[in-house]
Amino acid sequence: NAEYILTGDDQKYQQEVYKKIDTIVAVSETVHNQLQSVFPEYTDKLAIMPDLINEKLIYQMSQEFIPDIDSSKKILLTVARLDKNQKGYDILLETCRELKKITDNFVWYIIGEGPFRKEMEVFIMTHGLSDCLILLGAKSNPYPYMAAASIYVQTSRNEGFGLSIAESLILNKPVVTTEYGCVYVQMKQGLNGFVCSFDPEEIAGKIDYLLQNTSVCDKMAEFSNTQKKGNTQNITIFYDLLNK
C-alpha cells in the first residue's frame, strides 16, 4: 500500500520474508510494477487488488452530522497521517504560508495524527497560521468534513493509491494534489482538479485559482459526478486469491 523503494539491507531482509509469502498484493499497477522491479524473482506471486471503495457507505456516512467548522470562509481539507516524508506535511505548511500571502478567505482543516504533529504546531504558531490551519486530530468519520469542504488538498511525496483522494472524488470535491507516482490513476488534469509539482507556490496558486473561480469548481464537481465510483465488486479478487 505504498510506493516501494528498497535498497541494501532493507531489500535483503524483505526478500527473505517474501520467500514465505504465497501472494504479494499491490493496491495499484504502479506499486505492482515497482515490486516487480525490486523482486523480479517473485513475479508469479504478484497480484493487484485496489483499495475497496464503497460509494454508498461513504455518502451515507458523509450525512451523519454537520461538522463544527468555520463555514464563513472557504474550507480546505487534508486527511492523512501527520508524516513529513511520505505525506509531505512540510510542503503543506509552506503552501499554507504562501496561500495566506494571497488570501485570507480560507480555513484549512487537517484530520490525522502522527509523529510530525509537534513540529507542525510550532510552525503554525511561529508563522501566525493559527487562524487558518487547524489540526483536528484523528476522526472516526472524516466524511462529513469532506462533504463540507470546498477543495480537498493532498501534498504527498508518494502514495500506493490516494484513498482519501478517491473518497473526496466520490463526494465530487475538486482536488489539488502533488505529482506522486500513481496520481494519474485517479486525477484528470484540469477536469477533476489540479496535479502540481512539489512547489508550495505552485500549489498555493492552484488552490487560490479555485477559491476565486467557483464556476471552475462547479464544472469539476459535475465531471466527477459523471465518473464511475466505487469498486466493491473487487472483493471477488480477494476470494479468488484465497481459492488459489
GROMACS .gro file of C-alpha atoms in nm:
model
  244
    1ASN     CA    1   0.000   0.000   0.000
    2ALA     CA    2   0.292   0.232  -0.074
    3GLU     CA    3   0.541   0.313  -0.345
    4TYR     CA    4   0.808   0.053  -0.298
    5ILE     CA    5   1.165   0.181  -0.300
    6LEU     CA    6   1.408  -0.059  -0.130
    7THR     CA    7   1.785  -0.096  -0.143
    8GLY     CA    8   2.064  -0.263   0.053
    9ASP     CA    9   1.981  -0.435   0.380
   10ASP     CA   10   1.612  -0.342   0.358
   11GLN     CA   11   1.580  -0.524   0.029
   12LYS     CA   12   1.771  -0.830   0.153
   13TYR     CA   13   1.559  -0.852   0.468
   14GLN     CA   14   1.227  -0.832   0.286
   15GLN     CA   15   1.347  -1.066   0.014
   16GLU     CA   16   1.384  -1.338   0.278
   17VAL     CA   17   1.039  -1.265   0.423
   18TYR     CA   18   0.873  -1.278   0.082
   19LYS     CA   19   1.004  -1.632   0.030
   20LYS     CA   20   0.743  -1.740   0.286
   21ILE     CA   21   0.455  -1.545   0.131
   22ASP     CA   22   0.205  -1.708  -0.106
   23THR     CA   23   0.078  -1.389  -0.271
   24ILE     CA   24   0.204  -1.029  -0.262
   25VAL     CA   25  -0.090  -0.794  -0.325
   26ALA     CA   26  -0.038  -0.442  -0.460
   27VAL     CA   27  -0.309  -0.174  -0.446
   28SER     CA   28  -0.224  -0.029  -0.787
   29GLU     CA   29  -0.044  -0.112  -1.109
   30THR     CA   30   0.227   0.139  -1.013
   31VAL     CA   31   0.303  -0.046  -0.690
   32HIS     CA   32   0.287  -0.381  -0.874
   33ASN     CA   33   0.546  -0.264  -1.127
   34GLN     CA   34   0.774  -0.128  -0.853
   35LEU     CA   35   0.758  -0.456  -0.663
   36GLN     CA   36   0.832  -0.644  -0.981
   37SER     CA   37   1.139  -0.430  -1.050
   38VAL     CA   38   1.271  -0.480  -0.694
   39PHE     CA   39   1.187  -0.851  -0.671
   40PRO     CA   40   1.166  -0.991  -1.026
   41GLU     CA   41   1.205  -1.342  -0.888
   42TYR     CA   42   0.862  -1.310  -0.723
   43THR     CA   43   0.674  -1.200  -1.035
   44ASP     CA   44   0.449  -1.507  -1.021
   45LYS     CA   45   0.347  -1.417  -0.664
   46LEU     CA   46   0.229  -1.066  -0.750
   47ALA     CA   47  -0.136  -0.963  -0.775
   48ILE     CA   48  -0.325  -0.633  -0.792
   49MET     CA   49  -0.627  -0.554  -0.576
   50PRO     CA   50  -0.726  -0.187  -0.549
   51ASP     CA   51  -0.843  -0.047  -0.216
   52LEU     CA   52  -1.212  -0.125  -0.182
   53ILE     CA   53  -1.427   0.189  -0.200
   54ASN     CA   54  -1.792   0.169  -0.105
   55GLU     CA   55  -1.960   0.469  -0.266
   56LYS     CA   56  -2.296   0.426  -0.091
   57LEU     CA   57  -2.137   0.387   0.253
   58ILE     CA   58  -1.917   0.695   0.208
   59TYR     CA   59  -2.212   0.908   0.102
   60GLN     CA   60  -2.424   0.775   0.390
   61MET     CA   61  -2.150   0.846   0.645
   62SER     CA   62  -2.095   1.193   0.500
   63GLN     CA   63  -2.451   1.281   0.607
   64GLU     CA   64  -2.420   1.160   0.968
   65PHE     CA   65  -2.356   1.503   1.120
   66ILE     CA   66  -2.271   1.865   1.041
   67PRO     CA   67  -1.912   1.931   1.148
   68ASP     CA   68  -1.831   2.220   1.380
   69ILE     CA   69  -1.616   2.424   1.143
   70ASP     CA   70  -1.596   2.787   1.027
   71SER     CA   71  -1.840   2.799   0.737
   72SER     CA   72  -1.792   3.175   0.687
   73LYS     CA   73  -1.481   3.102   0.478
   74LYS     CA   74  -1.384   2.853   0.208
   75ILE     CA   75  -1.292   2.517   0.356
   76LEU     CA   76  -0.978   2.326   0.259
   77LEU     CA   77  -0.932   1.973   0.389
   78THR     CA   78  -0.649   1.719   0.410
   79VAL     CA   79  -0.691   1.372   0.562
   80ALA     CA   80  -0.363   1.190   0.619
   81ARG     CA   81  -0.125   1.068   0.887
   82LEU     CA   82   0.089   1.355   1.019
   83ASP     CA   83   0.406   1.235   0.850
   84LYS     CA   84   0.664   1.467   0.698
   85ASN     CA   85   0.837   1.249   0.441
   86GLN     CA   86   0.566   1.040   0.275
   87LYS     CA   87   0.266   1.268   0.329
   88GLY     CA   88   0.462   1.587   0.261
   89TYR     CA   89   0.328   1.792   0.551
   90ASP     CA   90   0.634   2.018   0.532
   91ILE     CA   91   0.514   2.107   0.180
   92LEU     CA   92   0.162   2.163   0.313
   93LEU     CA   93   0.284   2.403   0.584
   94GLU     CA   94   0.478   2.613   0.332
   95THR     CA   95   0.181   2.603   0.095
   96CYS     CA   96  -0.047   2.739   0.366
   97ARG     CA   97   0.200   3.018   0.440
   98GLU     CA   98   0.216   3.109   0.069
   99LEU     CA   99  -0.163   3.094   0.036
  100LYS     CA  100  -0.214   3.330   0.329
  101LYS     CA  101   0.001   3.589   0.149
  102ILE     CA  102  -0.256   3.582  -0.132
  103THR     CA  103  -0.588   3.550   0.051
  104ASP     CA  104  -0.738   3.512   0.397
  105ASN     CA  105  -1.065   3.367   0.269
  106PHE     CA  106  -0.995   3.009   0.376
  107VAL     CA  107  -0.962   2.776   0.672
  108TRP     CA  108  -0.755   2.462   0.618
  109TYR     CA  109  -0.852   2.165   0.836
  110ILE     CA  110  -0.624   1.866   0.889
  111ILE     CA  111  -0.759   1.528   1.002
  112GLY     CA  112  -0.500   1.282   1.129
  113GLU     CA  113  -0.239   1.215   1.394
  114GLY     CA  114   0.128   1.129   1.365
  115PRO     CA  115   0.489   1.197   1.460
  116PHE     CA  116   0.511   1.534   1.281
  117ARG     CA  117   0.240   1.699   1.493
  118LYS     CA  118   0.470   1.887   1.734
  119GLU     CA  119   0.674   2.036   1.451
  120MET     CA  120   0.353   2.140   1.277
  121GLU     CA  121   0.222   2.309   1.591
  122VAL     CA  122   0.547   2.505   1.627
  123PHE     CA  123   0.538   2.611   1.260
  124ILE     CA  124   0.174   2.720   1.287
  125MET     CA  125   0.246   2.934   1.592
  126THR     CA  126   0.573   3.075   1.459
  127HIS     CA  127   0.424   3.184   1.126
  128GLY     CA  128   0.090   3.312   1.254
  129LEU     CA  129  -0.126   3.046   1.090
  130SER     CA  130  -0.340   2.957   1.392
  131ASP     CA  131  -0.644   3.126   1.242
  132CYS     CA  132  -0.629   2.936   0.911
  133LEU     CA  133  -0.461   2.598   0.970
  134ILE     CA  134  -0.644   2.380   1.220
  135LEU     CA  135  -0.530   2.036   1.340
  136LEU     CA  136  -0.843   1.837   1.423
  137GLY     CA  137  -0.667   1.515   1.521
  138ALA     CA  138  -0.797   1.172   1.431
  139LYS     CA  139  -1.166   1.133   1.339
  140SER     CA  140  -1.354   0.805   1.317
  141ASN     CA  141  -1.569   0.954   1.041
  142PRO     CA  142  -1.395   1.215   0.822
  143TYR     CA  143  -1.661   1.215   0.552
  144PRO     CA  144  -1.885   1.496   0.685
  145TYR     CA  145  -1.573   1.716   0.675
  146MET     CA  146  -1.511   1.610   0.315
  147ALA     CA  147  -1.872   1.689   0.229
  148ALA     CA  148  -1.834   2.037   0.383
  149ALA     CA  149  -1.503   2.113   0.210
  150SER     CA  150  -1.466   2.343  -0.088
  151ILE     CA  151  -1.140   2.178  -0.202
  152TYR     CA  152  -0.953   1.865  -0.099
  153VAL     CA  153  -0.572   1.903  -0.088
  154GLN     CA  154  -0.303   1.633  -0.077
  155THR     CA  155   0.072   1.708  -0.069
  156SER     CA  156   0.214   1.355  -0.056
  157ARG     CA  157   0.556   1.271  -0.197
  158ASN     CA  158   0.447   0.913  -0.262
  159GLU     CA  159   0.134   0.701  -0.234
  160GLY     CA  160   0.046   0.346  -0.329
  161PHE     CA  161  -0.305   0.471  -0.402
  162GLY     CA  162  -0.461   0.802  -0.297
  163LEU     CA  163  -0.751   0.663  -0.094
  164SER     CA  164  -0.854   0.999   0.054
  165ILE     CA  165  -0.847   1.149  -0.294
  166ALA     CA  166  -1.074   0.870  -0.419
  167GLU     CA  167  -1.315   0.932  -0.132
  168SER     CA  168  -1.318   1.307  -0.199
  169LEU     CA  169  -1.389   1.249  -0.567
  170ILE     CA  170  -1.683   1.028  -0.470
  171LEU     CA  171  -1.820   1.335  -0.292
  172ASN     CA  172  -1.748   1.544  -0.605
  173LYS     CA  173  -1.484   1.766  -0.449
  174PRO     CA  174  -1.220   1.944  -0.661
  175VAL     CA  175  -0.875   1.813  -0.571
  176VAL     CA  176  -0.536   1.982  -0.567
  177THR     CA  177  -0.257   1.731  -0.525
  178THR     CA  178   0.112   1.673  -0.586
  179GLU     CA  179   0.250   1.458  -0.866
  180TYR     CA  180   0.333   1.132  -0.686
  181GLY     CA  181   0.385   0.811  -0.881
  182CYS     CA  182   0.033   0.680  -0.943
  183VAL     CA  183  -0.159   1.008  -0.916
  184TYR     CA  184  -0.292   0.996  -1.273
  185VAL     CA  185  -0.474   0.672  -1.200
  186GLN     CA  186  -0.728   0.900  -1.029
  187MET     CA  187  -0.661   1.253  -1.146
  188LYS     CA  188  -0.762   1.407  -1.477
  189GLN     CA  189  -0.564   1.729  -1.504
  190GLY     CA  190  -0.795   2.029  -1.515
  191LEU     CA  191  -1.109   1.815  -1.515
  192ASN     CA  192  -1.143   1.691  -1.155
  193GLY     CA  193  -0.866   1.906  -1.009
  194PHE     CA  194  -0.502   2.003  -1.050
  195VAL     CA  195  -0.183   1.798  -1.020
  196CYS     CA  196   0.112   2.015  -0.916
  197SER     CA  197   0.485   1.983  -0.866
  198PHE     CA  198   0.612   1.978  -0.508
  199ASP     CA  199   0.650   2.359  -0.514
  200PRO     CA  200   0.441   2.528  -0.240
  201GLU     CA  201   0.396   2.844  -0.450
  202GLU     CA  202   0.251   2.647  -0.740
  203ILE     CA  203   0.017   2.450  -0.511
  204ALA     CA  204  -0.098   2.769  -0.337
  205GLY     CA  205  -0.158   2.931  -0.675
  206LYS     CA  206  -0.382   2.647  -0.793
  207ILE     CA  207  -0.576   2.649  -0.467
  208ASP     CA  208  -0.626   3.026  -0.491
  209TYR     CA  209  -0.740   2.991  -0.852
  210LEU     CA  210  -1.013   2.750  -0.743
  211LEU     CA  211  -1.106   2.968  -0.446
  212GLN     CA  212  -1.155   3.261  -0.681
  213ASN     CA  213  -1.338   3.067  -0.953
  214THR     CA  214  -1.635   2.881  -0.814
  215SER     CA  215  -1.761   2.813  -1.167
  216VAL     CA  216  -1.449   2.603  -1.232
  217CYS     CA  217  -1.510   2.413  -0.909
  218ASP     CA  218  -1.868   2.352  -1.019
  219LYS     CA  219  -1.752   2.211  -1.354
  220MET     CA  220  -1.504   1.983  -1.176
  221ALA     CA  221  -1.779   1.860  -0.947
  222GLU     CA  222  -2.001   1.793  -1.249
  223PHE     CA  223  -1.722   1.596  -1.416
  224SER     CA  224  -1.660   1.386  -1.104
  225ASN     CA  225  -2.030   1.316  -1.079
  226THR     CA  226  -2.023   1.155  -1.425
  227GLN     CA  227  -1.737   0.919  -1.342
  228LYS     CA  228  -1.765   0.558  -1.227
  229LYS     CA  229  -1.748   0.545  -0.848
  230GLY     CA  230  -1.691   0.264  -0.604
  231ASN     CA  231  -1.540  -0.076  -0.672
  232THR     CA  232  -1.683  -0.316  -0.415
  233GLN     CA  233  -1.703  -0.576  -0.691
  234ASN     CA  234  -1.326  -0.615  -0.649
  235ILE     CA  235  -1.390  -0.822  -0.339
  236THR     CA  236  -1.405  -1.113  -0.586
  237ILE     CA  237  -1.029  -1.065  -0.642
  238PHE     CA  238  -0.978  -1.136  -0.272
  239TYR     CA  239  -1.186  -1.454  -0.283
  240ASP     CA  240  -1.004  -1.570  -0.597
  241LEU     CA  241  -0.669  -1.523  -0.421
  242LEU     CA  242  -0.788  -1.729  -0.125
  243ASN     CA  243  -0.918  -2.005  -0.350
  244LYS     CA  244  -0.593  -2.012  -0.545
   0.00000   0.00000   0.00000
